[in-house]
Coordinates of C-alpha atoms and ligand atoms in Angstrom, one line a residue:
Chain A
X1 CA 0.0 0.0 0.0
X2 CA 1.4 3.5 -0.8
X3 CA 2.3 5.7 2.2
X4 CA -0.8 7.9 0.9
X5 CA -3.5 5.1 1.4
X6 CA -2.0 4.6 4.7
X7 CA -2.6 8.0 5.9
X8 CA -6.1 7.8 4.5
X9 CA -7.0 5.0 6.3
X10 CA -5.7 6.1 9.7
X11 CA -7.8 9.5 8.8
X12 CA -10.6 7.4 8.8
X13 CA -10.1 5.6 11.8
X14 CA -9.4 8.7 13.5
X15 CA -13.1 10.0 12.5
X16 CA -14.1 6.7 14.4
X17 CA -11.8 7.3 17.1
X18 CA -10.6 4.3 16.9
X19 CA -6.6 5.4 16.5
X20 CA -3.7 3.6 19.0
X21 CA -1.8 7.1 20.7
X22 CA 1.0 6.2 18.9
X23 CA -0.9 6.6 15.4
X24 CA -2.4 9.5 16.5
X25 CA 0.5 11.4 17.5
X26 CA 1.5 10.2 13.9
X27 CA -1.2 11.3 12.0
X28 CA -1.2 14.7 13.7
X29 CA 2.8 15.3 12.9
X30 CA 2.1 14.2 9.5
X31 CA -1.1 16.9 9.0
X32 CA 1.2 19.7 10.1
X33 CA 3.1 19.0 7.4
X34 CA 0.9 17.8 4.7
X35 CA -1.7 20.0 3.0
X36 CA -3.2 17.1 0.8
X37 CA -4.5 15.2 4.2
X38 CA -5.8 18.2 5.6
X39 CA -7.9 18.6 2.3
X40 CA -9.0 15.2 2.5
X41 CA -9.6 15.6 6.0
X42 CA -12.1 18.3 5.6
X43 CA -13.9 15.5 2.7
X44 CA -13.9 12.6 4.7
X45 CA -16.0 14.8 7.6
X46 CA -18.3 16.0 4.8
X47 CA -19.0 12.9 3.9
X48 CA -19.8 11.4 7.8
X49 CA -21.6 14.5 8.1
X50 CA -23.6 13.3 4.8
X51 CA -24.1 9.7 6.5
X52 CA -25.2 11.2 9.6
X53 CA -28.1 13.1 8.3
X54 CA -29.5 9.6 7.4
X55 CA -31.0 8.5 10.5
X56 CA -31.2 4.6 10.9
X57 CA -34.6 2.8 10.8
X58 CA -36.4 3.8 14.0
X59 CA -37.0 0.2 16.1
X60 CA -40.0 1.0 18.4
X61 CA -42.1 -0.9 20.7
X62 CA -44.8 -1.9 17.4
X63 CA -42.2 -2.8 15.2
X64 CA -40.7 -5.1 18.1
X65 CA -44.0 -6.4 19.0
X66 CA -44.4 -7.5 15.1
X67 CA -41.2 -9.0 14.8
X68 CA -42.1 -10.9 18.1
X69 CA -45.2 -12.1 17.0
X70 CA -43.9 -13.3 13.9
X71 CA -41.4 -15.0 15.8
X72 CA -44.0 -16.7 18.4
X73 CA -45.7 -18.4 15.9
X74 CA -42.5 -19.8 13.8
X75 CA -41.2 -21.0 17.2
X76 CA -44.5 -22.9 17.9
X77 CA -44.4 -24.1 14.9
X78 CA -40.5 -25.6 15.1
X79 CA -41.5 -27.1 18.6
X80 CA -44.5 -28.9 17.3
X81 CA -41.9 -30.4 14.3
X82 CA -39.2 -30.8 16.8
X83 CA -41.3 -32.7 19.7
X84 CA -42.7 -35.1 16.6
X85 CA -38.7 -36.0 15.4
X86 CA -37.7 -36.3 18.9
X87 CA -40.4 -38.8 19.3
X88 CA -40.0 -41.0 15.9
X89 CA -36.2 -40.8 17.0
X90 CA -37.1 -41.7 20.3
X91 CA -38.8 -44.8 18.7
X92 CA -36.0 -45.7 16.3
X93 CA -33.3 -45.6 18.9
X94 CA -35.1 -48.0 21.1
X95 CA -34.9 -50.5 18.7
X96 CA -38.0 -51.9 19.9
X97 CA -40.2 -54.0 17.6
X98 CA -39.2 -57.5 17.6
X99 CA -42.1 -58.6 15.4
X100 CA -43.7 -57.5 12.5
X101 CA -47.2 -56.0 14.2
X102 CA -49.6 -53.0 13.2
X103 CA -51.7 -52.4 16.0
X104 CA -54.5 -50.0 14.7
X105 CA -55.1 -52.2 12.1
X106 CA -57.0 -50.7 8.5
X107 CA -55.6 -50.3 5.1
X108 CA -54.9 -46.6 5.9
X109 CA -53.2 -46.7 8.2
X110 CA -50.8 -49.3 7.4
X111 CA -50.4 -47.4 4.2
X112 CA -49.0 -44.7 6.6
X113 CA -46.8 -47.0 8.3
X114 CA -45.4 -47.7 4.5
X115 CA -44.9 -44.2 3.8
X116 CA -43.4 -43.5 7.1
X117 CA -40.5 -45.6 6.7
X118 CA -40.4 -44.5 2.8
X119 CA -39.6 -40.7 4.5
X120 CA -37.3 -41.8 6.9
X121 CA -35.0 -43.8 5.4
X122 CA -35.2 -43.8 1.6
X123 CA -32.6 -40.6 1.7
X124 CA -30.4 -42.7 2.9
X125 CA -30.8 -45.5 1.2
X126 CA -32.2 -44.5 -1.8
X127 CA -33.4 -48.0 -3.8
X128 CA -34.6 -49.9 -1.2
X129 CA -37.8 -50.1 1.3
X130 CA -36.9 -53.4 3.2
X131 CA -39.9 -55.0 5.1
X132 CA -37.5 -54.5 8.5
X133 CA -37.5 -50.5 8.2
X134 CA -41.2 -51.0 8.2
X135 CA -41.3 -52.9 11.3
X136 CA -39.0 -50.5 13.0
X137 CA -41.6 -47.7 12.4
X138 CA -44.4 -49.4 13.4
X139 CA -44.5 -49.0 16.4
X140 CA -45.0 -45.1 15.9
X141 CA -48.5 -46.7 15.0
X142 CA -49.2 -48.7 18.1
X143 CA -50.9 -48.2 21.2
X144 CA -53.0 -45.0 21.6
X145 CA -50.9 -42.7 19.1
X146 CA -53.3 -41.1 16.2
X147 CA -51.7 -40.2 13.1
X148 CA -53.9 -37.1 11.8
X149 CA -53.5 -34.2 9.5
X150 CA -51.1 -36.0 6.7
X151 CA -49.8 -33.1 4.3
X152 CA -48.2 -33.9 1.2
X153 CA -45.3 -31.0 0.7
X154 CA -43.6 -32.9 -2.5
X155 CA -43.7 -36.1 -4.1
X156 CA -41.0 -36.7 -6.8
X157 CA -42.1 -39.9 -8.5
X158 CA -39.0 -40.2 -10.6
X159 CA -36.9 -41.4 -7.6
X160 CA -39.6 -42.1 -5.4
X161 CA -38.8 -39.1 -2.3
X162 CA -41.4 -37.6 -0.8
X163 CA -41.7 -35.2 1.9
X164 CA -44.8 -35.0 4.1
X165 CA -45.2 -34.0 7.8
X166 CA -48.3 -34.9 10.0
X167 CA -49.5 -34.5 13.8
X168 CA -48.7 -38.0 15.7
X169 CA -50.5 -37.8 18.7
X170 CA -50.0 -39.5 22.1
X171 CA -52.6 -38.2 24.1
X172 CA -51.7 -38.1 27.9
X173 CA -54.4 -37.9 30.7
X174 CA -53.5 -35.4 33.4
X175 CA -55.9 -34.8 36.3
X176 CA -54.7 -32.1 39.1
X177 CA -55.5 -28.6 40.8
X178 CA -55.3 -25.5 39.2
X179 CA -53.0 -24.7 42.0
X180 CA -50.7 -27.7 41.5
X181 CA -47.3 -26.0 40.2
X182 CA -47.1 -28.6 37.7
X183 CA -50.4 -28.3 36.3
X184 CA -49.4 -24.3 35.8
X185 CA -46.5 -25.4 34.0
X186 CA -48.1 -27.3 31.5
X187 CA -50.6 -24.5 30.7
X188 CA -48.3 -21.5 30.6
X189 CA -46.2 -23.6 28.5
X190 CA -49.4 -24.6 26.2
X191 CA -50.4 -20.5 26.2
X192 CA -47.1 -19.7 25.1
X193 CA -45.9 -22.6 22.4
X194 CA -49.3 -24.8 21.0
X195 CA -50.0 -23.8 17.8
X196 CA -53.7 -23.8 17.8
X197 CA -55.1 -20.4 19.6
X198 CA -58.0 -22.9 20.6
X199 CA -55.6 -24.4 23.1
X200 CA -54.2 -21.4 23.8
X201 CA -57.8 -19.7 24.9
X202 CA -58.7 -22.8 26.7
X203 CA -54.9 -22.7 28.9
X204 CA -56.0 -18.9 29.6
X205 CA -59.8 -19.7 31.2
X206 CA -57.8 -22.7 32.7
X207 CA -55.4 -20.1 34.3
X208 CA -58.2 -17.5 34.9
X209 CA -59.5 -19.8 37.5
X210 CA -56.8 -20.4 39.7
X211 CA -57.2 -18.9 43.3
X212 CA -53.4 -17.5 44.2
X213 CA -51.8 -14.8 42.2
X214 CA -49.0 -16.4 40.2
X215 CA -46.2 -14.4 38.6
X216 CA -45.7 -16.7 36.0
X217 CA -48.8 -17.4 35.0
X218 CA -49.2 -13.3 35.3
X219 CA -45.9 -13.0 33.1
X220 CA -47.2 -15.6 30.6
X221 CA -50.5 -13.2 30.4
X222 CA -48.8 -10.3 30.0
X223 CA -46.8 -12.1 27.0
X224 CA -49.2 -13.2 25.1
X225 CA -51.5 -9.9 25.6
X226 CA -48.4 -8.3 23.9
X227 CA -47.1 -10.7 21.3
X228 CA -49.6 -13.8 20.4
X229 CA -50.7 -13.1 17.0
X230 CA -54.5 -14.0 17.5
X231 CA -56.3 -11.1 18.1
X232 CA -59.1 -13.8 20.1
X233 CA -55.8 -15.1 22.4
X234 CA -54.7 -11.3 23.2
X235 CA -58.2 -10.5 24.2
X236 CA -58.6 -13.8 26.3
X237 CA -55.4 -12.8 27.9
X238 CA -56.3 -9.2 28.5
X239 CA -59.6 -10.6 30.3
X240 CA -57.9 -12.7 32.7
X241 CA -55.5 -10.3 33.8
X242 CA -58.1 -8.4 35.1
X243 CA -58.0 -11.1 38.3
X244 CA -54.6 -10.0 39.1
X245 CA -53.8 -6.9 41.3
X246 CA -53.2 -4.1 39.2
X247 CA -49.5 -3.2 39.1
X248 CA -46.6 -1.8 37.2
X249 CA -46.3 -4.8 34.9
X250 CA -49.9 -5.1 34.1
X251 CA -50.1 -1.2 33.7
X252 CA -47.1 -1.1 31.1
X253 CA -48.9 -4.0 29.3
X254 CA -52.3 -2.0 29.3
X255 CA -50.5 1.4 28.1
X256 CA -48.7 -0.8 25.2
X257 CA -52.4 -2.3 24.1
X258 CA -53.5 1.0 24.4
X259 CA -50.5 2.6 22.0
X260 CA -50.0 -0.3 19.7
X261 CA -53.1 -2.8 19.4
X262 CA -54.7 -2.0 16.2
X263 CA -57.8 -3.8 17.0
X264 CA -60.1 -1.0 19.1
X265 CA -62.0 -3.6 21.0
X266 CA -58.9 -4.2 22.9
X267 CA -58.0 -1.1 23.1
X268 CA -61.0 -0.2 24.3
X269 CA -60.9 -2.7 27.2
X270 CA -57.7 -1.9 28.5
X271 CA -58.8 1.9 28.2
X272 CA -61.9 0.0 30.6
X273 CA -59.8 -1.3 32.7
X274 CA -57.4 1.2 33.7
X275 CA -60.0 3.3 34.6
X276 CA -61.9 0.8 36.2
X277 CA -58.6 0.2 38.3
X278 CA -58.3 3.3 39.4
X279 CA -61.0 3.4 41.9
X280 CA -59.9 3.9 44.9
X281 CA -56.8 5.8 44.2
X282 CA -56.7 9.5 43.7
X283 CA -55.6 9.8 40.6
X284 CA -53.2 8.4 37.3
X285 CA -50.3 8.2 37.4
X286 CA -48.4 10.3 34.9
X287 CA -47.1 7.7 32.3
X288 CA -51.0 6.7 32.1
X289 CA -51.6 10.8 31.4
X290 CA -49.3 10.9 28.9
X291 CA -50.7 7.9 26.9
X292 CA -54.4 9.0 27.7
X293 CA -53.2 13.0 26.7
X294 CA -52.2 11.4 23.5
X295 CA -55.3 9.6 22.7
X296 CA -57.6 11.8 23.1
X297 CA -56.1 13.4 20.2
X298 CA -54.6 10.2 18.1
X299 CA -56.6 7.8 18.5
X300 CA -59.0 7.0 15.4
X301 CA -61.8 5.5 17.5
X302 CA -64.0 7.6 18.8
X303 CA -64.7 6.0 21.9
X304 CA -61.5 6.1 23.1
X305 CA -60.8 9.1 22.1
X306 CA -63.8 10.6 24.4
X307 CA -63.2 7.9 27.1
X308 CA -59.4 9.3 27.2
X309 CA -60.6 12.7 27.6
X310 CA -63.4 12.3 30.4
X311 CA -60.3 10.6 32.2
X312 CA -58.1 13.3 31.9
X313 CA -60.5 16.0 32.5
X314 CA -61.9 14.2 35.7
X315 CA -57.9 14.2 37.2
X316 CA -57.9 18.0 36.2
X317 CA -60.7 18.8 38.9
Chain B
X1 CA -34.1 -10.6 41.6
X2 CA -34.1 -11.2 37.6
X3 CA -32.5 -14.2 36.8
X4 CA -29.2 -14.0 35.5
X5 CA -28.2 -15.4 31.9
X6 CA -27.0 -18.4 32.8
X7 CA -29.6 -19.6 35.0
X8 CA -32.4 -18.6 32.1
X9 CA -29.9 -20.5 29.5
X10 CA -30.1 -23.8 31.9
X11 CA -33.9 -23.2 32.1
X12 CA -34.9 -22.7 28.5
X13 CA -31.9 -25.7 28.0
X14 CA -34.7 -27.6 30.0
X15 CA -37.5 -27.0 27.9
X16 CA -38.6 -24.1 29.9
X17 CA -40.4 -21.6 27.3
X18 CA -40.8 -18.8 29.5
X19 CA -37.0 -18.6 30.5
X20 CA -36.4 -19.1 26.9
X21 CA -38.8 -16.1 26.1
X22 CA -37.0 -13.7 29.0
X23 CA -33.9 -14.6 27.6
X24 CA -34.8 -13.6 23.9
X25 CA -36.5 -10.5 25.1
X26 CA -33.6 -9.3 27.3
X27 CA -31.5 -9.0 23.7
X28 CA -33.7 -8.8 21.0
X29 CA -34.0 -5.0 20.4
X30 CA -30.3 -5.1 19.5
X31 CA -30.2 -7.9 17.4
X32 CA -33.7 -6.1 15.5
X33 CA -31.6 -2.9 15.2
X34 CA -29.0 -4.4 13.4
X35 CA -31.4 -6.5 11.2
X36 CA -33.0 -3.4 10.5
X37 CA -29.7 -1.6 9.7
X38 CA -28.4 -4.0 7.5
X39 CA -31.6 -5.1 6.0
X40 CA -33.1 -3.1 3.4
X41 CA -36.8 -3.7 4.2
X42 CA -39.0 -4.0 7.8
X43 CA -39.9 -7.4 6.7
X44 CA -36.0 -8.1 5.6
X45 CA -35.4 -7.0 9.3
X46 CA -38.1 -9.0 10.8
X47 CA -36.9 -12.4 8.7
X48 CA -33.5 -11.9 9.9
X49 CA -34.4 -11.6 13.4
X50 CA -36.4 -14.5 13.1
X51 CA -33.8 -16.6 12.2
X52 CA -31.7 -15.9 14.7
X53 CA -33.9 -16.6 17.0
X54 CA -34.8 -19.8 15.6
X55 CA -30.9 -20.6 15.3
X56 CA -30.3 -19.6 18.9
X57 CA -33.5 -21.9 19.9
X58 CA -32.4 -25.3 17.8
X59 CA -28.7 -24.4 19.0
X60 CA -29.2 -23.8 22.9
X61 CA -29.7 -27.7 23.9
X62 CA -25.3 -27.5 22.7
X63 CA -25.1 -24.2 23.7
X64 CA -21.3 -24.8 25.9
X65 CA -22.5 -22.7 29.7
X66 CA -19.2 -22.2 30.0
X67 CA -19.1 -19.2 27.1
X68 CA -20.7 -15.6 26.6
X69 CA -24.1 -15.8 25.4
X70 CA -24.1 -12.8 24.3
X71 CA -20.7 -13.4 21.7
X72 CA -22.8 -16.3 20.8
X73 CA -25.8 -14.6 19.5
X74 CA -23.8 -11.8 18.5
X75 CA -22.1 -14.1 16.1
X76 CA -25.5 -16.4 15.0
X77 CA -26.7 -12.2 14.1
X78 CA -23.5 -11.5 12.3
X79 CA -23.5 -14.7 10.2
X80 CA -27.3 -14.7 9.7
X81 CA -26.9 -11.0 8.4
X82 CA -24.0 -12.2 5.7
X83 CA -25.5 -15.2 4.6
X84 CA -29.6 -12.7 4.1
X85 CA -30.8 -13.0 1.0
X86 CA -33.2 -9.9 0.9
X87 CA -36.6 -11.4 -0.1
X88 CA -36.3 -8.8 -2.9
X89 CA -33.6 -10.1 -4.3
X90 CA -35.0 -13.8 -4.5
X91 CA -37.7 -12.4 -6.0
X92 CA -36.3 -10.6 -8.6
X93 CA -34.0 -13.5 -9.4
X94 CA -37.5 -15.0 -9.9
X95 CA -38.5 -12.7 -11.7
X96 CA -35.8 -11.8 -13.3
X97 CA -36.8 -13.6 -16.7
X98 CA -39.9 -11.4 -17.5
X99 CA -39.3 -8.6 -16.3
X100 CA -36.4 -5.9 -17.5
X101 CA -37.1 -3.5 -15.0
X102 CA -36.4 -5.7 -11.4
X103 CA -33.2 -3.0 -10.7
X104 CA -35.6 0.3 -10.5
X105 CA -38.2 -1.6 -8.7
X106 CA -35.7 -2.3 -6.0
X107 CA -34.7 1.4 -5.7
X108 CA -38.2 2.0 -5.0
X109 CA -39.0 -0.2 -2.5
X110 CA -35.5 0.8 -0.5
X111 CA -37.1 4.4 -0.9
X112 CA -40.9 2.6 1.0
X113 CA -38.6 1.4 3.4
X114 CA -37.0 4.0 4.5
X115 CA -40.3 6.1 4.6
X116 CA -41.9 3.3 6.2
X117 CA -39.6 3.1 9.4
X118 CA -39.5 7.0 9.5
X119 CA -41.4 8.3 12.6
X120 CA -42.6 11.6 10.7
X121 CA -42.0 11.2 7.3
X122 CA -43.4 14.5 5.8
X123 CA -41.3 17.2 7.6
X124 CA -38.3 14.6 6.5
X125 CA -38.1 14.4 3.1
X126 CA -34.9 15.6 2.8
X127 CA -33.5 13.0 5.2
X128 CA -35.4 10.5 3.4
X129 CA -33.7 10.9 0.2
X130 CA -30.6 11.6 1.8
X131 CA -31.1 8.0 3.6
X132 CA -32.9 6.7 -0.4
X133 CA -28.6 7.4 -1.6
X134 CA -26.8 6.2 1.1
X135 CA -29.1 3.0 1.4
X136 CA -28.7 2.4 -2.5
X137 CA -24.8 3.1 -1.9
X138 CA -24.6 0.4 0.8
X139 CA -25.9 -2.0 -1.1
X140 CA -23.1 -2.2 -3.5
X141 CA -21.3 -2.9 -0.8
X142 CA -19.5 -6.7 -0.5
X143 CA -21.8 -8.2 2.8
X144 CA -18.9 -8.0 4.8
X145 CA -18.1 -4.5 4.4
X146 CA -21.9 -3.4 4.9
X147 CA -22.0 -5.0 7.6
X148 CA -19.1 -3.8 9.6
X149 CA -19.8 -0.4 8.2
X150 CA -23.4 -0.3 9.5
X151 CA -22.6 -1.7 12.4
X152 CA -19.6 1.0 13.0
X153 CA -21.1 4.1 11.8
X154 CA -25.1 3.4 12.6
X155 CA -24.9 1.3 15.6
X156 CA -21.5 2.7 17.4
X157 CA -20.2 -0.7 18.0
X158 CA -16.4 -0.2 18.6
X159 CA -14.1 -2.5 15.8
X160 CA -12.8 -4.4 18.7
X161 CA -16.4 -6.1 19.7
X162 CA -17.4 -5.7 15.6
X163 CA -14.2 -8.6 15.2
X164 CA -15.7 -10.7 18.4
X165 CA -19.1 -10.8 17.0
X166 CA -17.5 -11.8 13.4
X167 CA -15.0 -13.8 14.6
X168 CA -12.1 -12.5 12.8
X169 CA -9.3 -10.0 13.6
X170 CA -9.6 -6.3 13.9
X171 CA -7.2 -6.0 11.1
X172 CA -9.9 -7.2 8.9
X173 CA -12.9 -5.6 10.7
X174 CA -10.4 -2.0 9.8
X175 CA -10.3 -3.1 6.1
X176 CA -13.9 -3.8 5.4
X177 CA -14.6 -0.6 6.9
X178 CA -12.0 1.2 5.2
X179 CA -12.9 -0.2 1.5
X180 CA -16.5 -0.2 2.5
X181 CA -16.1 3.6 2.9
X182 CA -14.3 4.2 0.3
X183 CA -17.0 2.4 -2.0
X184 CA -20.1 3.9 -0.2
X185 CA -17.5 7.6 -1.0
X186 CA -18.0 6.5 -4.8
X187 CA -21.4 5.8 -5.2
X188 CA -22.6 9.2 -3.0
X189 CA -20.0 11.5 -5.1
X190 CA -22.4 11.8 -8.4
X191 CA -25.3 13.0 -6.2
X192 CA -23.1 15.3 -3.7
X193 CA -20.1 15.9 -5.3
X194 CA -17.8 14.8 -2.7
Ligands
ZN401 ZN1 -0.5 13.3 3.5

C-alpha cells in the first residue's frame, strides 16, 4: 500500500476514534506537514456529516411487537416439528419392535406406516424399502398414538422421495388442581408454544380460574397480551389479567395495548380497565396521562378518544 | 431478583419456554436494530431476526454454559446478516426472466422502506432521500463490508467487539470498513459531489 492510502485509512479511523496514541501522534505530525491530508480531511467529515443526516430505521415498541409475534408463531411451529422427530427418534433408537405387528389395524393406516418408513429412510438409502425399516416404524402406530393431519409437501415420482409431515399424537391424561405447580407449567407452556389459539384460549380460562396470584402465570398473560398473534388469544389474555392486582407490569402492558393494538376492542378494554382500576386511588399516574393525553387526540376511535378525555378532564378537577 | 443469563440458558436448555422467552426479550432489540440496519426492508429485518432466533433456539440444547451468550448470539446475528438474502432479491432473481425493469423496482422499494420506518416522514423528506442514496450506496457494498460499516457508523459498536461478533481479527474488521467507505465515498460522489 502507498504511504498515501496509509494515511487515509488512519484519517478514517481517526473520524471513528478508533486510532492507537502512537498513530495519532502520527497522524497529527504528518497533518502539520501535509496540505493534501488536511484537504482530505475536511472530505472525509463531509461525507460522515452526509451519513449522519441519514437517520437509521427507527426500532420501536410496534415494530418489536411485530417481529415478536412473527417470531412466536415460527417458534410454535418448530417445537411442534421438533417434539414429533424427537419422538419418531425416540422410537428408532429404542430399537424396539421385535415382530412384525400394526396395531391400529386398517388399510390406511398401514399405508402410513409404508410411507413412514419411505420418508425416513429412503434418503439414505435410496433403492430400497426393506420390510425390516417397516417394522421399526411401526410402532409409531401402536398403542393410543393417532396419526392425523397428513400433508403432502412434494412427491418426486421419478426417484420415489417424498416429503410429508403430519401430527402423531400421544394423548396423555392429566388430572390435578389448578393450584398444583405442575399443572401451571403445563398451561403456561401450552399458552405460550401450541399452535392452535384454541388451546391457547382454553390454557388462559384454565389459568383465569386459579385462586393464588402467580407471577408466571401473570408473566405468561402479560406475554401473550403483547405478542400472540391472534387477536381472540390477546383478548382472552387481556380478560384474565383483570383477576390479578393491578400493578406496574400489568399497567405497562395495558398502556402498550392502548398505543400499539390495532384492534379497538382491545384497546377499548384496557382503556376500561385502567379506569376501572383506578377506583380507589386519587388519581393516574403520569405515564398513564401521557398515553391517555395522547389519545384523546390520536386515536382514530371515537370512543376512546372521548373515554381518554373524560379521564383526563376528571384528574384536572 | 431477575435471573441471570446463565440460569435462564439452563432453564430454557430444560424446555422451559418462558425462560427461553426472558432470555430472547432481554436481547432482541439489539439484534432487531441491526437487522433493521443491515436489511433493506422491515420485513427483511423481521426475517433476519427470526432466524436468529430460531438458530439460537435449535442451538441452545449444545449451547457450551461455560461461554458468553451474548458473543454467541452476536455471532448467530452476524453470520445470519452475511449469509440474508433480501426477499427482494430472491424475488427478482425469480422474476428476473420477465421482467427488465427488477433493478428500478428495487430502488423503489428501498425508498418505502425508508419512509416506512420513519417516525414523521413528511417534515423529512430531505432525510429520506438523503437516507434513499446512502441505502442504494450500501448495497453495492460486498456483505462484509456493509456489515461492519453499519454496524460501526449506525450502531457505534467499537471495531474491537465488531471482530468478536465476526469472529475474525480487527485487522480485517479495519479493512472492510476502510474499502466499504471508500466504496459507499464513490457511489454518493455523483449525487453530492464529494
Ligand atoms: Zn499526507
Amino acid at each position: 500500500m502507498n504511504t498515501h492510502e496509509r494515511w487515509n485509512e488512519l484519517l478514517q479511523l481517526s473520524l471513528y476514534d478508533e486510532l492507537m496514541d502512537k498513530e495519532k501522534q502520527e497522524l497529527d505530525g504528518h497533518l502539520q506537514s501535509c496540505t493534501e491530508c488536511r484537504a482530505e480531511l475536511v472530505r472525509l467529515k463531509a461525507l460522515h456529516a452526509r451519513l449522519d443526516d441519514a437517520p437509521s430505521p427507527v426500532v420501536d415498541d410496534r415494530f418489536l411487537s411485530e417481529a415478536r409475534q412473527q417470531l412466536g408463531s415460527a417458534l410454535r411451529s418448530e417445537q411442534s416439528k421438533q417434539s414429533l422427530l424427537q419422538r419418531l427418534g425416540d422410537f428408532i433408537k429404542a430399537g424396539i419392535v421385535p415382530q412384525y405387528k400394526i396395531a391400529l389395524g386398517g388399510a390406511l393406516v398401514f399405508a402410513l406406516g409404508m410411507v413412514v418408513a419411505y420418508a425416513l429412510f429412503v434418503p439414505r438409502a435410496q433403492n430400497t424399502t426393506s420390510p425390516q425399516t417397516t417394522q421399526q416404524i411401526s410402532p409409531v402406530l401402536t398403542g393410543e398414538t393417532r396419526v392425523t393431519n397428513v400433508r403432502f409437501l412434494n412427491t418426486d415420482m421419478a426417484t420415489g422421495e417424498i416429503e410429508f409431515a403430519f401430527e402423531a399424537v400421544k394423548s396423555v391424561r392429566m388430572k390435578g388442581n389448578i393450584n398444583d405447580e405442575q399443572v401451571q407449567k403445563i398451561l403456561t407452556h401450552a399458552l405460550l408454544t401450541d399452535q392452535n389459539a384454541g388451546v391457547r384460549l382454553q390454557s388462559i380460562s384454565a389459568m383465569a380460574s386459579r385462586k393464588s396470584a402467580d407471577k408466571e402465570i401473570k408473566n405468561a398473560l402479560v406475554s401473550a397480551l403483547k405478542t400472540d398473534e391472534n387477536p381472540g388469544v390477546r383478548q382472552e389474555a387481556l380478560k384474565a389479567l383483570q383477576g390479578f392486582q393491578m400493578d406496574q407490569e400489568i399497567k405497562q402492558a395495558l398502556l402498550f395495548v392502548l398505543t400499539h393494538e390495532k384492534n379497538p376492542g382491545l384497546r377499548i378494554a384496557a382503556i376500561n380497565y385502567l379506569d376501572s382500576a383506578r377506583v380507589g386511588s386519587k388519581a393516574f399516574d403520569q405515564d398513564v396521562l401521557n398515553v391517555l393525553r395522547d389519545k384523546m387526540q390520536s386515536d382514530d376511535n371515537n370512543y376512546i378518544r372521548l373515554r381518554a378525555k373524560a379521564a383526563v378532564e376528571e384528574v384536572r378537577q | 431478583m431477575a435471573p441471570n443469563d446463565l440460569q435462564l440458558i439452563q432453564s430454557a436448555q430444560q424446555g422451559d419456554v418462558i425462560a427461553f422467552e426472558q432470555l430472547v426479550h432481554r436481547y432482541d432489540k439489539h439484534v432487531l436494530a441491526i437487522a433493521a440496519r443491515f436489511g433493506n426492508s422491515s420485513e427483511d429485518a423481521k426475517d433476519i431476526y427470526q432466524e436468529v432466533f430460531l438458530r439460537v433456539y435449535r442451538g441452545l440444547k449444545n449451547f457450551q454454559l461455560k461461554s458468553e451468550f451474548t458473543t454467541w448470539l452476536y455471532r448467530i446475528t452476524t453470520n445470519v446478516c452475511l449469509t440474508y438474502q433480501s426477499q427482494k432479491k430472491k424475488d427478482r432473481q425469480h422474476t428476473s426472466l420477465d421482467d427488465g425493469g427488477g433493478h428500478e423496482n428495487a430502488s423503489q422499494e428501498t425508498m418505502t422502506h425508508v419512509r416506512a420506518l420513519d417516525p414523521s416522514p413528511d417534515q423529512q423528506t430531505e432525510a429520506t432521500e438523503i437516507s434513499f442514496h446512502v441505502q442504494k450506496a450500501l448495497n453495492v457494498l460486498s456483505p462484509q463490508q456493509k456489515l461492519v460499516f453499519t454496524l460501526r457508523h449506525y450502531q457505534g459498536y467499537k471495531l474491537k467487539e465488531i471482530a468478536g461478533m465476526m469472529d475474525c481479527t480487527e485487522g480485517t474488521v479495519k479493512r472492510y470498513l476502510f474499502t466499504g467507505t471508500q466504496r459507499m465515498r464513490e457511489q454518493l460522489k455523483d449525487v453530492y459531489g464529494m
